[in-house]
């Protein structure tokens, strides 16, 4: 472990499968990225058993952090937070808090992971609430960063502004965007354009110094109109799942069409290489790894159903976030925002002073 | 016109193209459905010119309703409503109000169409606000009815209940569902499950006597878990456009993959019949024709970009809504709901009386 530059703590017990996925993905990752080491939190016997099964002969890339409890998928947040104080989740987050790890990853219960991370790490100055962000593949061949995806159901305009700051920092760190464009998710030509919160948020964003594009609509997510899209967690969660649902429907229906008879099966065989290439491009396993933003540490959430390939992508997101300085980027973005807002306030004070004239 | 049983008024000037689409679609429809006649509202010369171009020799299926003005796509609602009192939209809705037509259809400015319909026809008793509903193809080979899609941005729990009543009546009339199941769009396993409005709406729906399934998530839209999904207009609008966006992205990317080189083009040719069959199934032109619900008349909105094929489907929705008694269904659903709620209130009064005992 002494030679690795980046260290990621893993909740090895999380997800539908647990160690066979998490430990396998970590070992595979360590071989591909020799600069990255892992802190494996969980049941020590299970972890060492899995390492043996994998035939992993080296021990220079990991350290086991024993944890006696496991947060279950249906554990209430209260139970996860107050009763299971030696859970693999808690131990993984604590490693970040203690400076042993640079980031942590779990594929367990989202609510518990969020609550424990927030409790242990605390929020960054200037951010009220954490947000969940992910990348969605778009038509331009890139990815659209979208947040919030379910951490915050009722949001104020200020929260949406904070999401925009965090999303900007994330898109810069993960997708290498310089001054990423930010869109505010809104409704279009219909009767009433947006609710009050969204209207206020647009005003804040215009004054923020961020690269604010303006309102965007649902179809702009996949068009790739902007780099970052902000919305409240209710809308984001429903939209993300709707998108996953339609992609799944199309792929299921396509499979059924190709299986209809001998002729269609044959044409399916011919078309398969092309369709597989397409599937590779929109494969949601490649986009696995949502970021829990606004915390004093890098926290990544993998899908519970992730296989080792998908889990590896969540680990990659953690590594990139560390490597590209996501936390520093977020902190400096908050700082810049404050300066922008202060400058705007001083400017307007000066104007009002000039108008009042020297007599006052 | 005297022999036709169902009469549909059309705003012939609406949409990106106008008469070449609307009048052509009507003539085609009249030939396929001899029981249906049309009231063609708009510029008389343009309409008659188009009928001539089409080589339409019969005049027993239509009547022209001259209108001197046209509501433009970017006209503010105020202008459409107060200044253009002889618009083709207004004339088409007025025909329904006057009992000359059983339904009306426009592919023009949604906000204006909604405002004019509401102003002329008024709301049904028991419904506070109109809602926009459409059908989305699902994995089961059917369609999910979804509302509201943008008419109401901030909704109360009572509004969501009213959407459920109207959606139930629509799914019964258009999709022939007996006691269609109703789902309430909500977020899933994430930190906070739903906002206050959604929680209250679930309680109202449980007591409503409707076939309430419970909460559903974004991916249930395309899974076809329920027949009707209700949500506020902001969420519905964003979700619908997101779904359209991802479907478009997949089809664009697929075309690009098949065009990459000679081999992929050849395999595309082989696979084309199968892919075309799939496209036919999810072709959104077949789902054209949103219903504006809650009004004292049947009002259908077509996409502005509809071609004659798509516009024909909007006309079909209007005809089916008339034929299957959508208005009567909605009115009786409202009546049944009142009885359910009253019975529930009497029941609880009786229980409270029994508890209090005969001494009181």
PDB file of C-alpha atoms in Angstrom, chain A residues 110-111 114 132 137-139 149-151 153-154 185-192 194-195 198 217-219 221-222 233-235 237-239 241-243 245-247 249-250 252-254 257-258 260 264 267 270-271 274-275 277-278 281-282, chain B residues 110-111 114 132 137-139 149-151 153-154 185-192 194-195 198 217-219 221-222 233-235 237-239 241-243 245-247 249-250 252-254 257-258 260 264 267 270-271 274-275 277-278 281-282:
ATOM      1  CA  UNK A 110     -28.510   4.796  -0.962  1.00  0.00           C
ATOM      2  CA  UNK A 111     -30.299   6.517   1.898  1.00  0.00           C
ATOM      3  CA  UNK A 114     -25.923   9.299   2.143  1.00  0.00           C
ATOM      4  CA  UNK A 132     -26.564  12.979  -6.110  1.00  0.00           C
ATOM      5  CA  UNK A 137     -24.732   9.342 -22.356  1.00  0.00           C
ATOM      6  CA  UNK A 138     -25.720  11.865 -25.008  1.00  0.00           C
ATOM      7  CA  UNK A 139     -26.037  12.062 -28.760  1.00  0.00           C
ATOM      8  CA  UNK A 149     -31.226  12.605  -8.566  1.00  0.00           C
ATOM      9  CA  UNK A 150     -33.160  12.036  -5.375  1.00  0.00           C
ATOM     10  CA  UNK A 151     -31.397  13.405  -2.318  1.00  0.00           C
ATOM     11  CA  UNK A 153     -37.261  16.407  -2.942  1.00  0.00           C
ATOM     12  CA  UNK A 154     -38.239  19.972  -2.159  1.00  0.00           C
ATOM     13  CA  UNK A 185     -34.309  21.847 -16.416  1.00  0.00           C
ATOM     14  CA  UNK A 186     -37.654  23.443 -17.197  1.00  0.00           C
ATOM     15  CA  UNK A 187     -40.767  22.901 -19.241  1.00  0.00           C
ATOM     16  CA  UNK A 188     -41.161  24.331 -22.668  1.00  0.00           C
ATOM     17  CA  UNK A 189     -43.811  25.796 -24.787  1.00  0.00           C
ATOM     18  CA  UNK A 190     -46.678  24.592 -22.616  1.00  0.00           C
ATOM     19  CA  UNK A 191     -49.106  26.808 -20.801  1.00  0.00           C
ATOM     20  CA  UNK A 192     -47.021  27.925 -17.857  1.00  0.00           C
ATOM     21  CA  UNK A 194     -41.777  26.763 -14.984  1.00  0.00           C
ATOM     22  CA  UNK A 195     -42.675  27.186 -11.372  1.00  0.00           C
ATOM     23  CA  UNK A 198     -37.149  27.547 -11.238  1.00  0.00           C
ATOM     24  CA  UNK A 217     -36.024  20.787 -21.678  1.00  0.00           C
ATOM     25  CA  UNK A 218     -36.253  17.044 -21.183  1.00  0.00           C
ATOM     26  CA  UNK A 219     -34.981  16.171 -24.646  1.00  0.00           C
ATOM     27  CA  UNK A 221     -30.498  15.633 -21.708  1.00  0.00           C
ATOM     28  CA  UNK A 222     -29.799  13.155 -24.504  1.00  0.00           C
ATOM     29  CA  UNK A 233     -34.331  15.509  -6.742  1.00  0.00           C
ATOM     30  CA  UNK A 234     -37.903  14.449  -7.445  1.00  0.00           C
ATOM     31  CA  UNK A 235     -37.732  15.432 -11.095  1.00  0.00           C
ATOM     32  CA  UNK A 237     -34.987  10.739 -10.021  1.00  0.00           C
ATOM     33  CA  UNK A 238     -38.112  10.251 -12.123  1.00  0.00           C
ATOM     34  CA  UNK A 239     -36.372  11.411 -15.310  1.00  0.00           C
ATOM     35  CA  UNK A 241     -35.505   6.116 -14.247  1.00  0.00           C
ATOM     36  CA  UNK A 242     -37.759   7.010 -17.189  1.00  0.00           C
ATOM     37  CA  UNK A 243     -34.712   7.201 -19.453  1.00  0.00           C
ATOM     38  CA  UNK A 245     -36.919   2.421 -18.744  1.00  0.00           C
ATOM     39  CA  UNK A 246     -37.271   3.496 -22.359  1.00  0.00           C
ATOM     40  CA  UNK A 247     -33.755   2.289 -23.232  1.00  0.00           C
ATOM     41  CA  UNK A 249     -37.920  -1.251 -23.529  1.00  0.00           C
ATOM     42  CA  UNK A 250     -36.306  -0.590 -26.903  1.00  0.00           C
ATOM     43  CA  UNK A 252     -36.178  -5.802 -25.116  1.00  0.00           C
ATOM     44  CA  UNK A 253     -38.486  -5.159 -28.068  1.00  0.00           C
ATOM     45  CA  UNK A 254     -35.561  -5.328 -30.490  1.00  0.00           C
ATOM     46  CA  UNK A 257     -38.319  -8.766 -33.051  1.00  0.00           C
ATOM     47  CA  UNK A 258     -35.076 -10.499 -34.015  1.00  0.00           C
ATOM     48  CA  UNK A 260     -39.540 -13.884 -34.228  1.00  0.00           C
ATOM     49  CA  UNK A 264     -35.250 -12.490 -38.475  1.00  0.00           C
ATOM     50  CA  UNK A 267     -30.669 -11.011 -39.946  1.00  0.00           C
ATOM     51  CA  UNK A 270     -25.699 -10.325 -39.413  1.00  0.00           C
ATOM     52  CA  UNK A 271     -26.568  -7.094 -37.611  1.00  0.00           C
ATOM     53  CA  UNK A 274     -23.212  -3.256 -35.317  1.00  0.00           C
ATOM     54  CA  UNK A 275     -25.857  -3.496 -32.607  1.00  0.00           C
ATOM     55  CA  UNK A 277     -21.148  -1.549 -30.888  1.00  0.00           C
ATOM     56  CA  UNK A 278     -24.199   0.625 -30.302  1.00  0.00           C
ATOM     57  CA  UNK A 281     -21.878   3.143 -26.433  1.00  0.00           C
ATOM     58  CA  UNK A 282     -25.052   3.422 -24.399  1.00  0.00           C
TER      59      UNK A 282
ATOM     60  CA  UNK B 110     -50.731  24.681 -26.988  1.00  0.00           C
ATOM     61  CA  UNK B 111     -51.152  27.500 -24.499  1.00  0.00           C
ATOM     62  CA  UNK B 114     -55.891  25.411 -23.888  1.00  0.00           C
ATOM     63  CA  UNK B 132     -53.087  17.365 -20.805  1.00  0.00           C
ATOM     64  CA  UNK B 137     -46.096   2.983 -25.823  1.00  0.00           C
ATOM     65  CA  UNK B 138     -45.062   0.370 -23.278  1.00  0.00           C
ATOM     66  CA  UNK B 139     -43.227  -2.925 -23.188  1.00  0.00           C
ATOM     67  CA  UNK B 149     -48.056  16.981 -19.234  1.00  0.00           C
ATOM     68  CA  UNK B 150     -47.660  20.691 -18.718  1.00  0.00           C
ATOM     69  CA  UNK B 151     -50.942  22.452 -18.062  1.00  0.00           C
ATOM     70  CA  UNK B 153     -46.989  23.319 -12.813  1.00  0.00           C
ATOM     71  CA  UNK B 154     -47.850  23.545  -9.140  1.00  0.00           C
ATOM     72  CA  UNK B 185     -45.496   8.845 -10.051  1.00  0.00           C
ATOM     73  CA  UNK B 186     -43.013   9.000  -7.201  1.00  0.00           C
ATOM     74  CA  UNK B 187     -39.359   8.443  -6.447  1.00  0.00           C
ATOM     75  CA  UNK B 188     -38.053   5.170  -5.200  1.00  0.00           C
ATOM     76  CA  UNK B 189     -35.475   3.895  -2.862  1.00  0.00           C
ATOM     77  CA  UNK B 190     -33.659   7.211  -2.539  1.00  0.00           C
ATOM     78  CA  UNK B 191     -33.324   9.203   0.618  1.00  0.00           C
ATOM     79  CA  UNK B 192     -36.738  10.797   0.900  1.00  0.00           C
ATOM     80  CA  UNK B 194     -41.845  11.692  -2.271  1.00  0.00           C
ATOM     81  CA  UNK B 195     -42.849  15.171  -1.278  1.00  0.00           C
ATOM     82  CA  UNK B 198     -47.567  13.166  -3.378  1.00  0.00           C
ATOM     83  CA  UNK B 217     -41.405   5.023 -10.561  1.00  0.00           C
ATOM     84  CA  UNK B 218     -40.043   6.454 -13.802  1.00  0.00           C
ATOM     85  CA  UNK B 219     -39.240   3.081 -15.333  1.00  0.00           C
ATOM     86  CA  UNK B 221     -43.988   4.182 -17.610  1.00  0.00           C
ATOM     87  CA  UNK B 222     -42.424   2.022 -20.307  1.00  0.00           C
ATOM     88  CA  UNK B 233     -47.382  19.059 -15.146  1.00  0.00           C
ATOM     89  CA  UNK B 234     -43.749  20.009 -14.576  1.00  0.00           C
ATOM     90  CA  UNK B 235     -42.652  16.428 -13.981  1.00  0.00           C
ATOM     91  CA  UNK B 237     -43.628  17.508 -19.321  1.00  0.00           C
ATOM     92  CA  UNK B 238     -39.963  16.904 -18.520  1.00  0.00           C
ATOM     93  CA  UNK B 239     -40.410  13.118 -18.429  1.00  0.00           C
ATOM     94  CA  UNK B 241     -39.628  15.031 -23.497  1.00  0.00           C
ATOM     95  CA  UNK B 242     -36.824  13.011 -21.881  1.00  0.00           C
ATOM     96  CA  UNK B 243     -38.382   9.806 -23.182  1.00  0.00           C
ATOM     97  CA  UNK B 245     -35.120  12.414 -26.453  1.00  0.00           C
ATOM     98  CA  UNK B 246     -33.640   9.046 -25.558  1.00  0.00           C
ATOM     99  CA  UNK B 247     -35.693   7.246 -28.241  1.00  0.00           C
ATOM    100  CA  UNK B 249     -30.850   9.384 -29.595  1.00  0.00           C
ATOM    101  CA  UNK B 250     -30.926   5.600 -29.930  1.00  0.00           C
ATOM    102  CA  UNK B 252     -29.885   8.422 -34.539  1.00  0.00           C
ATOM    103  CA  UNK B 253     -26.946   6.474 -33.124  1.00  0.00           C
ATOM    104  CA  UNK B 254     -28.201   3.257 -34.712  1.00  0.00           C
ATOM    105  CA  UNK B 257     -23.545   2.817 -36.747  1.00  0.00           C
ATOM    106  CA  UNK B 258     -25.135   1.159 -39.769  1.00  0.00           C
ATOM    107  CA  UNK B 260     -20.131   3.449 -40.849  1.00  0.00           C
ATOM    108  CA  UNK B 264     -22.295  -2.293 -41.749  1.00  0.00           C
ATOM    109  CA  UNK B 267     -25.934  -5.674 -42.517  1.00  0.00           C
ATOM    110  CA  UNK B 270     -30.492  -7.192 -44.036  1.00  0.00           C
ATOM    111  CA  UNK B 271     -31.774  -6.038 -40.664  1.00  0.00           C
ATOM    112  CA  UNK B 274     -36.949  -6.155 -38.557  1.00  0.00           C
ATOM    113  CA  UNK B 275     -35.888  -2.675 -37.449  1.00  0.00           C
ATOM    114  CA  UNK B 277     -41.226  -3.377 -37.674  1.00  0.00           C
ATOM    115  CA  UNK B 278     -39.804  -2.227 -34.360  1.00  0.00           C
ATOM    116  CA  UNK B 281     -44.337  -0.234 -32.901  1.00  0.00           C
ATOM    117  CA  UNK B 282     -42.757   2.705 -31.127  1.00  0.00           C
TER     118      UNK B 282
END
